[in-house]
Short mmCIF file of C-alpha atoms in Angstrom, two decimals:
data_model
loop_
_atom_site.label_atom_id
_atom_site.label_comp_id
_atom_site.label_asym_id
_atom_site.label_seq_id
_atom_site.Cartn_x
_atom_site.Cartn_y
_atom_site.Cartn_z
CA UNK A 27 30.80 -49.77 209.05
CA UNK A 28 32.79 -46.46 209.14
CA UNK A 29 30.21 -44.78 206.66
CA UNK A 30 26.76 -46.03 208.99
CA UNK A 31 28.34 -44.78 211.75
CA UNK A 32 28.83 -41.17 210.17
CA UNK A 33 25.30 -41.27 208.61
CA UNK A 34 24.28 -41.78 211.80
CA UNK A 35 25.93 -38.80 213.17
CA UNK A 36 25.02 -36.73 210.66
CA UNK A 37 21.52 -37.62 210.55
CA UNK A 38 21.83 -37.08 214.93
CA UNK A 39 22.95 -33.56 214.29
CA UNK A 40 20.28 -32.87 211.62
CA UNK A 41 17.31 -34.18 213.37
CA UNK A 42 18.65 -32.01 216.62
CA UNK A 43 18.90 -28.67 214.57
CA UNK A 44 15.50 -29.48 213.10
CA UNK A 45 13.98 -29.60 216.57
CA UNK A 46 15.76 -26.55 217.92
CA UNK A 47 14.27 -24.69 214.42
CA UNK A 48 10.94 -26.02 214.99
CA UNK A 49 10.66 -24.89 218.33
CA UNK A 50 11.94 -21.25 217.54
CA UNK A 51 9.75 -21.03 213.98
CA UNK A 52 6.46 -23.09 216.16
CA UNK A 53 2.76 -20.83 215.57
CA UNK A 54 2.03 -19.75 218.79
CA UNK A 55 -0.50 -22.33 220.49
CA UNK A 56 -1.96 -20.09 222.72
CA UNK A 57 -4.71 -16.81 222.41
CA UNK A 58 -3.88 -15.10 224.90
CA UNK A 59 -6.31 -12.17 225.62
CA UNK A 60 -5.46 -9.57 228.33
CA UNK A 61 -7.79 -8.99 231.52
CA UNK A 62 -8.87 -6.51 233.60
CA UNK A 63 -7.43 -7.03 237.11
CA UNK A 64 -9.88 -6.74 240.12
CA UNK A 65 -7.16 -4.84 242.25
CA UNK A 66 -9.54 -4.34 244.94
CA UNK A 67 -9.59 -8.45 245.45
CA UNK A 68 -5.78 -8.71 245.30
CA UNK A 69 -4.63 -9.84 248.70
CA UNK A 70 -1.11 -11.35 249.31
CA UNK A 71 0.76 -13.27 246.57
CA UNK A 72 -2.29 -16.31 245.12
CA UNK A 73 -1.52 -19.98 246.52
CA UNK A 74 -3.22 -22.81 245.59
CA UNK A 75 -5.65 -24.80 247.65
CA UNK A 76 -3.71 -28.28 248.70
CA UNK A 77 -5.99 -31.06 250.31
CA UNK A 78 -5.37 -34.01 251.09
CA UNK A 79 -8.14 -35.82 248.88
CA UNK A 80 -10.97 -36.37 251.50
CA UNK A 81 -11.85 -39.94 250.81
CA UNK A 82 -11.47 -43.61 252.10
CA UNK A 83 -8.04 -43.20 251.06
CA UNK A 84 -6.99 -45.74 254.25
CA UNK A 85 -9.00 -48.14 252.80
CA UNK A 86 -7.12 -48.85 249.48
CA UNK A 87 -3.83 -50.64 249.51
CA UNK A 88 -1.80 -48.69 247.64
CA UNK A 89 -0.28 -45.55 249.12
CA UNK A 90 -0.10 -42.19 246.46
CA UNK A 91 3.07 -41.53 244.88
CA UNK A 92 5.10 -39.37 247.43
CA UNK A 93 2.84 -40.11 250.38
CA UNK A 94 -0.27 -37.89 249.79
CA UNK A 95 -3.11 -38.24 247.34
CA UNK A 96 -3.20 -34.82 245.87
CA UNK A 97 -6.89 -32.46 245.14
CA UNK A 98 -6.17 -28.40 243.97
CA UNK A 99 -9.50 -28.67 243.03
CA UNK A 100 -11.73 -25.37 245.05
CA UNK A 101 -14.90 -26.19 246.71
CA UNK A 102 -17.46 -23.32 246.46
CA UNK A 103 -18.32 -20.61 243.73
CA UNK A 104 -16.69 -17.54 246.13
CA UNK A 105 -13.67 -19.62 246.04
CA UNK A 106 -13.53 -19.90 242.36
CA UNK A 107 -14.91 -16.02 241.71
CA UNK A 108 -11.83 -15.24 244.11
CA UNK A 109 -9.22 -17.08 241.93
CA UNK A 110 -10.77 -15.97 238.81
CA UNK A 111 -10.78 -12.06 239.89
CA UNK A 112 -6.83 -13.02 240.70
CA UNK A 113 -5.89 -13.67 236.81
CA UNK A 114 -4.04 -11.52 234.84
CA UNK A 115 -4.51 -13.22 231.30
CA UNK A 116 -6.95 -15.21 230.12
CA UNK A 117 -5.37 -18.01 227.96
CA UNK A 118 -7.16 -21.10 225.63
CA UNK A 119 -5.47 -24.38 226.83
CA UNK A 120 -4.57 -26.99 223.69
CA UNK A 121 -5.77 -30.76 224.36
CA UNK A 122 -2.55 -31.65 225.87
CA UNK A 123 -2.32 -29.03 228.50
CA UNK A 124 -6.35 -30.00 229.04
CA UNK A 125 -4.80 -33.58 229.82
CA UNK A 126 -1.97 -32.23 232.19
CA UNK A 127 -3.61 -29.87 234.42
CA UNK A 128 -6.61 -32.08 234.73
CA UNK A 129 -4.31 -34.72 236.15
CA UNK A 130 -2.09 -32.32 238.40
CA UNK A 131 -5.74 -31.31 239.72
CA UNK A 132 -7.19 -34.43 240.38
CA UNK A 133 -3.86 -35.98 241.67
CA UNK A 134 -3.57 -38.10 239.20
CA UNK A 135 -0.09 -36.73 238.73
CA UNK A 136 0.58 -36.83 242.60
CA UNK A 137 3.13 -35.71 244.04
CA UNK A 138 2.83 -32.49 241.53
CA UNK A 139 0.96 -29.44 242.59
CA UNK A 140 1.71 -27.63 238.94
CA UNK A 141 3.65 -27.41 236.09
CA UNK A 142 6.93 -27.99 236.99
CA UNK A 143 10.16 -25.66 237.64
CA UNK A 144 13.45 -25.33 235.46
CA UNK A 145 14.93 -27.15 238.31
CA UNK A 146 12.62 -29.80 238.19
CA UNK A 147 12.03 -30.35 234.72
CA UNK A 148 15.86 -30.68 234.19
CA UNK A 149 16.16 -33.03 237.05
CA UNK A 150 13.55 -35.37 235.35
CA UNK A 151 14.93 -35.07 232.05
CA UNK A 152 18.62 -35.97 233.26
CA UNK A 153 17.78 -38.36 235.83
CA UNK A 154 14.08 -39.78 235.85
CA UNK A 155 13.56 -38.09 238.91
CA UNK A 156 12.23 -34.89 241.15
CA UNK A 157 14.86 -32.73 243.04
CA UNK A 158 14.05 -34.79 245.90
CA UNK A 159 14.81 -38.15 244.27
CA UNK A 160 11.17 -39.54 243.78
CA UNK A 161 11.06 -41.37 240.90
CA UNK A 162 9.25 -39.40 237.73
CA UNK A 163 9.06 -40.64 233.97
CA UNK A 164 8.37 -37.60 232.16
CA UNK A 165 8.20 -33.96 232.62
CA UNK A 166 5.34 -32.25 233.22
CA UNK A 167 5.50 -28.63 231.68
CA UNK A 168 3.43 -25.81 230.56
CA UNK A 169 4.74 -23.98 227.24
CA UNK A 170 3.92 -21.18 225.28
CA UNK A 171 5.42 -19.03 222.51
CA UNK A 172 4.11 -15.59 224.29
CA UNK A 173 6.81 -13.14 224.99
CA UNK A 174 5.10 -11.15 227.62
CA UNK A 175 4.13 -13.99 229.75
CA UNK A 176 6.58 -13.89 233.04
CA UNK A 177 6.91 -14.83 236.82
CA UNK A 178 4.46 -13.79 238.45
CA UNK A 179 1.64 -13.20 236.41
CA UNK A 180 -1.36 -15.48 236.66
CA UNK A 181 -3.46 -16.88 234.16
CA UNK A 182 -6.81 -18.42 233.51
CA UNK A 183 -6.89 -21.29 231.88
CA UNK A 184 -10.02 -21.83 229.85
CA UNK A 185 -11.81 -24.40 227.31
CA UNK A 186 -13.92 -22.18 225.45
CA UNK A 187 -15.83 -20.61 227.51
CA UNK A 188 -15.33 -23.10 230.82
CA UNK A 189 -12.81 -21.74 233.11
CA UNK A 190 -10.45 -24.53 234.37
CA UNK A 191 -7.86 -23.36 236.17
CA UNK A 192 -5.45 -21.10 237.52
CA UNK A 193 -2.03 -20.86 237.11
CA UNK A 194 0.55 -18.97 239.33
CA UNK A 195 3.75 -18.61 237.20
CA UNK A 196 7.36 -18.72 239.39
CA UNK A 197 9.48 -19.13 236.38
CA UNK A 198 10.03 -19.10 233.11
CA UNK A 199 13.01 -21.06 230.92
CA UNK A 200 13.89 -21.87 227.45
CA UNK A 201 14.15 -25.77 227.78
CA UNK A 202 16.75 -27.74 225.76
CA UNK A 203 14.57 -29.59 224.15
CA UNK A 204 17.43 -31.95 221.95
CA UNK A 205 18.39 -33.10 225.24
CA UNK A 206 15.13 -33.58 226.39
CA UNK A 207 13.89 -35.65 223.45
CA UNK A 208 17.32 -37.78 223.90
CA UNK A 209 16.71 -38.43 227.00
CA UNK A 210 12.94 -39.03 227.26
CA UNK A 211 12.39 -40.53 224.41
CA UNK A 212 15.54 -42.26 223.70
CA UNK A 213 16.18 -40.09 220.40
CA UNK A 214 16.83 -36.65 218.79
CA UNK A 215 15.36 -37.41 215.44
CA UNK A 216 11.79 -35.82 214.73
CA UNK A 217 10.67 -39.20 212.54
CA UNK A 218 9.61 -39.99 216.28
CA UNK A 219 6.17 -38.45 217.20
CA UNK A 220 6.95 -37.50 220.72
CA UNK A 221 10.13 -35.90 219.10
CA UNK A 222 8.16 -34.20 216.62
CA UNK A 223 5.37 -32.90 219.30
CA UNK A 224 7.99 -31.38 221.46
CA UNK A 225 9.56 -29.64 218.39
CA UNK A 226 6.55 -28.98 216.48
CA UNK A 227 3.88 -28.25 218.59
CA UNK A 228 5.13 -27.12 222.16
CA UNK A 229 5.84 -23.31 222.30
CA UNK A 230 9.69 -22.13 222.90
CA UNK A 231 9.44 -21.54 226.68
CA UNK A 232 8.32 -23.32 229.42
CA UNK A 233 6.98 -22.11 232.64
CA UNK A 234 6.38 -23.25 236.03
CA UNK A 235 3.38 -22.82 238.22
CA UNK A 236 1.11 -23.62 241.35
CA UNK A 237 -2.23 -24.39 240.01
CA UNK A 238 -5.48 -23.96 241.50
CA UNK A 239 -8.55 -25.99 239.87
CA UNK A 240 -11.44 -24.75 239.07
CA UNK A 241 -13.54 -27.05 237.16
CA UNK A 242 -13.07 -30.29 235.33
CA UNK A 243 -13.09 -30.50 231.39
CA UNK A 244 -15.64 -31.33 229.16
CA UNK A 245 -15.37 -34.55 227.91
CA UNK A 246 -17.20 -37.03 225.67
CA UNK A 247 -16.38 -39.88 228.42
CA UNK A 248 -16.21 -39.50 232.34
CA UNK A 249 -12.68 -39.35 233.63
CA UNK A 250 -13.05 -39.76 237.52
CA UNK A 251 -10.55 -38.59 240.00
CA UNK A 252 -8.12 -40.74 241.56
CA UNK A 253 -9.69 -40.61 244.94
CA UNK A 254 -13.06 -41.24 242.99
CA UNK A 255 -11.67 -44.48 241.64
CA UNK A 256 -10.14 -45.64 245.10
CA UNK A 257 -13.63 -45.61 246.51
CA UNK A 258 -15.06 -47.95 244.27
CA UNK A 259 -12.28 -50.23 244.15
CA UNK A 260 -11.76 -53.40 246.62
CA UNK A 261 -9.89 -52.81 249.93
CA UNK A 262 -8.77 -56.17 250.10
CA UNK A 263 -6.93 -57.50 247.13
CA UNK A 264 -4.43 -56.62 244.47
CA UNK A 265 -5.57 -54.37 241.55
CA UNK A 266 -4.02 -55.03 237.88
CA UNK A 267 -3.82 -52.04 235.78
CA UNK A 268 -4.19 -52.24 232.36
CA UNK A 269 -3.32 -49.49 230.19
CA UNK A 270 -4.52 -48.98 226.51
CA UNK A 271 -4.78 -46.41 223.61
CA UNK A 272 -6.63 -48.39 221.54
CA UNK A 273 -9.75 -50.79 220.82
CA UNK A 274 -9.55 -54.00 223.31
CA UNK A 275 -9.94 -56.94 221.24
CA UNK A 276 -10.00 -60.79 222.08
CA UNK A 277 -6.45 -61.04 222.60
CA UNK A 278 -5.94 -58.44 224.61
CA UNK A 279 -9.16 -59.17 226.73
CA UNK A 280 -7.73 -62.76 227.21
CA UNK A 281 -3.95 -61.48 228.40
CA UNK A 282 -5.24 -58.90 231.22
CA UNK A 283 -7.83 -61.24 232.55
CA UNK A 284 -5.08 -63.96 232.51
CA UNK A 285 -3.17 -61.70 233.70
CA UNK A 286 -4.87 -62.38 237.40
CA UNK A 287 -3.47 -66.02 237.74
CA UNK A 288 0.01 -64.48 236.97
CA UNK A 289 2.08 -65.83 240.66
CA UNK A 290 2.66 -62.21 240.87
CA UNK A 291 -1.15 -61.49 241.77
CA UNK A 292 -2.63 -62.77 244.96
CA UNK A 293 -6.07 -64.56 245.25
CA UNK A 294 -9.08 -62.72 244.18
CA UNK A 295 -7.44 -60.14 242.19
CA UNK A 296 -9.46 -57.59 240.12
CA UNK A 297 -7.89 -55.42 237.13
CA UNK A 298 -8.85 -52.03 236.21
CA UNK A 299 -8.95 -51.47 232.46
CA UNK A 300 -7.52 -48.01 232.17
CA UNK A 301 -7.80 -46.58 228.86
CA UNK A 302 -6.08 -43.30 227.53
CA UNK A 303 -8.43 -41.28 225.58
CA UNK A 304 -6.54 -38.29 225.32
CA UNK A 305 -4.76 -36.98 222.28
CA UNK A 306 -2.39 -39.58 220.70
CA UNK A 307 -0.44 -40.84 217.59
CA UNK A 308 -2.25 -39.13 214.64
CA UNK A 309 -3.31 -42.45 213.39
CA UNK A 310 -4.68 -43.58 216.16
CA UNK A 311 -8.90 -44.18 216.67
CA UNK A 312 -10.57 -40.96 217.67
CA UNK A 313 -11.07 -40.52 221.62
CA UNK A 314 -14.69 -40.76 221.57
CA UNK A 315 -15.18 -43.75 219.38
CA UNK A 316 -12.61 -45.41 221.43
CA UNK A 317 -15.10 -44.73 224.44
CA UNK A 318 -17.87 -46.46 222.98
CA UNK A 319 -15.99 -49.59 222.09
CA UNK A 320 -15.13 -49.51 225.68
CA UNK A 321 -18.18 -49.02 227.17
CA UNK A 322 -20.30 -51.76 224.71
CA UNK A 323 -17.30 -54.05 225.42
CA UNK A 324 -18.12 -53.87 229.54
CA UNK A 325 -21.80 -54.60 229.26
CA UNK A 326 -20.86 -57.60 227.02
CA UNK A 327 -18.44 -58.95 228.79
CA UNK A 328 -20.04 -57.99 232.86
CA UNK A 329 -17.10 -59.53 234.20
CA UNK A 330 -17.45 -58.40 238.18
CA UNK A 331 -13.58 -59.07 238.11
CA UNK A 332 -13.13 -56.55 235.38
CA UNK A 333 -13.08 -52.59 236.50
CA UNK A 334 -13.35 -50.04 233.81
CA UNK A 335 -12.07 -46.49 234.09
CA UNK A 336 -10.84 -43.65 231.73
CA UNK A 337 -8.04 -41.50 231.75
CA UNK A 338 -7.52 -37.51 230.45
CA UNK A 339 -3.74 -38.62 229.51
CA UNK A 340 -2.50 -37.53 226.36
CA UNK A 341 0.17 -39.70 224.90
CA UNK A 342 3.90 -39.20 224.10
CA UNK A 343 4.85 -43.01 222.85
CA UNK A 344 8.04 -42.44 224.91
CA UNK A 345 8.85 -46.01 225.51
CA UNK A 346 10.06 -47.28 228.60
CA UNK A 347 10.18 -43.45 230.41
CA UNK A 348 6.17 -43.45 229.63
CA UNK A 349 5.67 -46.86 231.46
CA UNK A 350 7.19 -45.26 234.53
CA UNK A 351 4.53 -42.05 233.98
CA UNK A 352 1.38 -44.95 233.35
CA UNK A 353 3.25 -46.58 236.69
CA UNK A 354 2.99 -43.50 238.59
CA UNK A 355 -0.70 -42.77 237.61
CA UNK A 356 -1.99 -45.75 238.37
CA UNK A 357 -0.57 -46.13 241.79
CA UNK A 358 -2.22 -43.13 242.33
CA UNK A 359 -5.71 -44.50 241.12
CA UNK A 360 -5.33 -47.44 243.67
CA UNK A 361 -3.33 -49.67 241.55
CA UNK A 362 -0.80 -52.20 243.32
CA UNK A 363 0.30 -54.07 239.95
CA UNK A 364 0.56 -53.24 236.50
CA UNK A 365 0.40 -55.20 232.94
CA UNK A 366 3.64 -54.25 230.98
CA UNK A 367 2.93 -55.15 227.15
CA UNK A 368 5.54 -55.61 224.41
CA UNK A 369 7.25 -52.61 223.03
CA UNK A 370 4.56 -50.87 225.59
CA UNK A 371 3.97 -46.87 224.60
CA UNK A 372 6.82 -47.67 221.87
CA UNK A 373 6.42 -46.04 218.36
CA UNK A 374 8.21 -47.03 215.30
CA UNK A 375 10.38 -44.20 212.85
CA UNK A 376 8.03 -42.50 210.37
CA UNK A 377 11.05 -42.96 207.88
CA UNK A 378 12.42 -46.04 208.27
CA UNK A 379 8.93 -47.80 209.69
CA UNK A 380 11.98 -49.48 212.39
CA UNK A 381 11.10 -49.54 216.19
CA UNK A 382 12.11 -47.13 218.36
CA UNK A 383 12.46 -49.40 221.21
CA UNK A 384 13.46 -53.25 222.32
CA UNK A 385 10.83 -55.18 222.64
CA UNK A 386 11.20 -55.88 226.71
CA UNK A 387 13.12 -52.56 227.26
CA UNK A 388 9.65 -50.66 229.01
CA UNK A 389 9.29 -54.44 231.33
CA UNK A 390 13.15 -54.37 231.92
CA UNK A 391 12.93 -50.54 233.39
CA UNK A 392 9.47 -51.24 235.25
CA UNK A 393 11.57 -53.83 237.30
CA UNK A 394 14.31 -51.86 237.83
CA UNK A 395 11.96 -49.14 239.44
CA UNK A 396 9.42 -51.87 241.16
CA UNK A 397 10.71 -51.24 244.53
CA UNK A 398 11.48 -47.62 244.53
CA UNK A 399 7.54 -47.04 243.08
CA UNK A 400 5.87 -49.42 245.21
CA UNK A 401 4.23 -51.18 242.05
CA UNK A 402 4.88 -54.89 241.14
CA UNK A 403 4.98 -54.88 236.82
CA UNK A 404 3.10 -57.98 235.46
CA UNK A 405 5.07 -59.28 232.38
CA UNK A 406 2.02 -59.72 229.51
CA UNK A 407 1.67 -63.17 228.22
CA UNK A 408 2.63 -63.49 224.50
CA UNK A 409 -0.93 -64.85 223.11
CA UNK A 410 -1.90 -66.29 220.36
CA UNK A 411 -4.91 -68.15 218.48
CA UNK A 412 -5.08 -71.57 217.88
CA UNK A 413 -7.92 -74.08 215.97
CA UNK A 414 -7.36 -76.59 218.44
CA UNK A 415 -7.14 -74.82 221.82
CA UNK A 416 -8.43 -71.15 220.94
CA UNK A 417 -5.73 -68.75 223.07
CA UNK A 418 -2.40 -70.05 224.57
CA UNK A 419 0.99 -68.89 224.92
CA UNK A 420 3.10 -68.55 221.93
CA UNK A 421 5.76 -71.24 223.50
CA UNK A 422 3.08 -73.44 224.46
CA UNK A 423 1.45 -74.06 220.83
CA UNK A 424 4.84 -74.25 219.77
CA UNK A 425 5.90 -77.07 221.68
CA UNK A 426 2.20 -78.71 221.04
CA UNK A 427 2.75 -77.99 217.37
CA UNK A 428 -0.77 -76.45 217.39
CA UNK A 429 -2.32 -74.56 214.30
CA UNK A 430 -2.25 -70.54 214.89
CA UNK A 431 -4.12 -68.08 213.20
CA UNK A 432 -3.15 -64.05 212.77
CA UNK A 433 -4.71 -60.81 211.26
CA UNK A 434 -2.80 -58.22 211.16
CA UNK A 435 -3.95 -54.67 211.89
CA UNK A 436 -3.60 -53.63 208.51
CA UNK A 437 -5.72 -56.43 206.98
CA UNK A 438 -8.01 -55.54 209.66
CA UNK A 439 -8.69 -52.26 208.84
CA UNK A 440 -9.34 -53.49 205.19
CA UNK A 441 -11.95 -55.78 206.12
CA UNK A 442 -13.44 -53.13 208.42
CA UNK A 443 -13.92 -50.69 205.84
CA UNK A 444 -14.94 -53.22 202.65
CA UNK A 445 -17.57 -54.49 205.42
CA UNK A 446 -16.05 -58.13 205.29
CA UNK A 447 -16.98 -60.21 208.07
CA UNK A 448 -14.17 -60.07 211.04
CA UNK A 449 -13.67 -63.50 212.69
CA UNK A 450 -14.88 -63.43 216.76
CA UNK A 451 -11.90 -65.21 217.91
CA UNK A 452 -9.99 -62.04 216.98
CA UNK A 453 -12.23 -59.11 217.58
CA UNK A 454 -15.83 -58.45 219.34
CA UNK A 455 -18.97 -58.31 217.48
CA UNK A 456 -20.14 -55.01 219.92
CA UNK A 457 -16.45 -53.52 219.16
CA UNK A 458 -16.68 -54.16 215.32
CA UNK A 459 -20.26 -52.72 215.16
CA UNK A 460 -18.71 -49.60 216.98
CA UNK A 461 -16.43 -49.16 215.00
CA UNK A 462 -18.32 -49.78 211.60
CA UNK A 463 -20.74 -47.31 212.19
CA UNK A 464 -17.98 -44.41 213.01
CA UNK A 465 -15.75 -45.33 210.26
#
């Protein structure tokens, strides 16, 4: 009708200037404290250290993401003292930026050597895509709320005491960050959390930079690099990634290890379970209790077919533009195929409780893309339990007129916390205890 259509306007252009007054009224994120600079140890303008990662990178079938697995990280203590004695501010990072500059320093966001441009973060909003027409999901950015920070200055990027990087500004932009949500995430409104993160919590500018790595995070679970992983991975056969956020339970154990007799997977396939244990919905299981279902979950299972990994990536439940970023990633981890779920990275309206997204629109854009990333998307099965046959397709116990059993999340969660039991076809006795004793 006449009216939705103007509520839906109006509701458009409310949720757009709500994100342009978040970002302008947003508490700076950032303490920045002001250094000392060793002027003596100034030499010409700071670059960062760009290696090809020096591993049995010919061994692994699948190629990096632009051609070249990339590694900023520095190799000795003079090296680091040198970049350190370079900074001009010293600046806490926030979780998220912890989860992007780990990944532009590992390569995990290869072809990226730092936060990225005006030119390029515009060109990746508007077109899913670097200046040069390689295919990128989301942009990668650093932001901050800190008038005095400009070109040219460099920063040290610190978690408490640790220092983790540098970072060589070369710009610095307000972004339009409507336009950006719309695009990205497929809406304006801030009742979507990725919406709400970019209006909320991300500072008013954005700023581009070469970064130099100094050291890795702490984290409560090991996050190995992408050349790391491509070592320990088979030379020989297809690898299936499977990317999660949160607890694996029987069904999803049962569609990614079914997932290696999909046609699309040749013979002797192994998948790499690739969880996210970064920051995420606010609802969502804490990172380190995630970990440990994870881990207790691998020594039960010791399936040799089964590889288990974790990645610093923190979420933005952008849809089908985050199953391009997961894409990306995991190609550079080794990956040749990936497992696209249902509604994959989608979110639903914290208003109307509706979906955000289709439920095959992240699938539909993975294929579109296949070629152009060099990574073959593996449609997930649509499982569920029966009495008679345990798991099967949703068409096939249809047809067979078979008995199925659910439990939803919600009911769950009740049973987890009144300490009911929770039936094993749905959920692992290691994974339950896990997550009994951290409730």
């Amino acid at each position: 009708s006449q009216s939705k259509r103007n509520n839906n306007k109006m509701k458009l252009a409310v949720s757009t200037l709500l994100i342009a007054s978040a970002s302008a009224f947003s508490a700076n994120k950032l303490g920045a404290t002001r250094v000392s600079k060793v002027s003596s140890l100034v030499g010409p303008a700071f670059a960062p250290t760009f290696r090809l990662a020096n591993t049995q990178l010919e061994a692994a079938r699948q190629e990096p993401h632009g051609g070249t697995l990339v590694n900023l990280m520095v190799e000795t203590d003079e090296e680091k003292e040198a970049a350190i004695a370079k900074a001009d501010i010293v600046l806490e990072a926030t979780e998220r930026q912890l989860c992007d500059v780990q990944l532009i320093m590992n390569g995990g966001f290869s072809p990226l050597t730092g936060f990225m441009e005006e030119a390029e973060y515009q060109s990746v909003v508007e077109n899913m895509a670097l200046p040069d027409g390689t295919v990128f999901g989301l942009p990668v950015i650093f932001d901050t709320d800190d008038e005095d920070l400009q070109p040219g200055q460099t920063v040290l990027l610190k978690q408490g005491d640790l220092p983790i990087a540098t970072v060589e500004f070369t710009d610095k932009y307000i972004p339009n960050k409507p336009l950006e949500c719309l695009k990205c995430y497929g809406t304006s409104a801030i009742e979507h959390p990725g919406a709400l993160m970019v209006a909320t919590q991300r500072g008013k500018y954005y700023m581009g930079g070469k970064v130099t790595g100094l050291n890795f995070p702490v984290r409560d679970f090991p996050c190995r690099t992408p050349a790391e992983v491509r070592e320990s991975l088979p030379d020989d056969v297809d690898v299936v990634a499977f990317q999660c956020r949160n607890p694996v339970h029987r069904a999803h154990y049962e569609l990614f290890t079914r997932a290696l007799d999909d046609p699309l997977v040749g013979s002797d396939g192994v998948v790499l379970v690739h969880p996210t244990c970064g920051p995420t919905q606010a609802d969502d299981i804490p990172g380190d209790v995630r970990f440990k279902t994870y881990e207790v979950l691998k020594e039960e299972t010791a399936n040799p077919r089964v590889k288990w990994e974790y990645l610093p990536y923190s979420m933005h439940m952008a849809g089908p533009r985050e199953a391009i970023q997961h894409m990306i990633i995991r190609k550079n981890f080794g990956c040749t195929h990936f497992i696209i779920g249902r509604d994959m990275a989608g979110s639903k309206s914290s208003v109307t409780g509706e979906d955000f997204y289709g439920a095959y629109e992240a699938q539909d854009i993975a294929k579109d893309n296949s070629d152009k990333l060099g990574v073959t998307p593996v449609p997930s099965l649509n499982l569920v339990y029966t009495e008679e046959e345990g798991y099967v397709t949703a068409d096939y116990a249809k047809d067979k007129d078979l008995s199925t059993k659910k439990l939803s999340g919600t009911k769950f969660r009740k049973m987890l916390r009144a300490g009911d039991d929770i039936p094993e076809w749905f959920a692992f006795k290691s994974v339950v205890e896990v997550l009994r004793e951290n409730a």
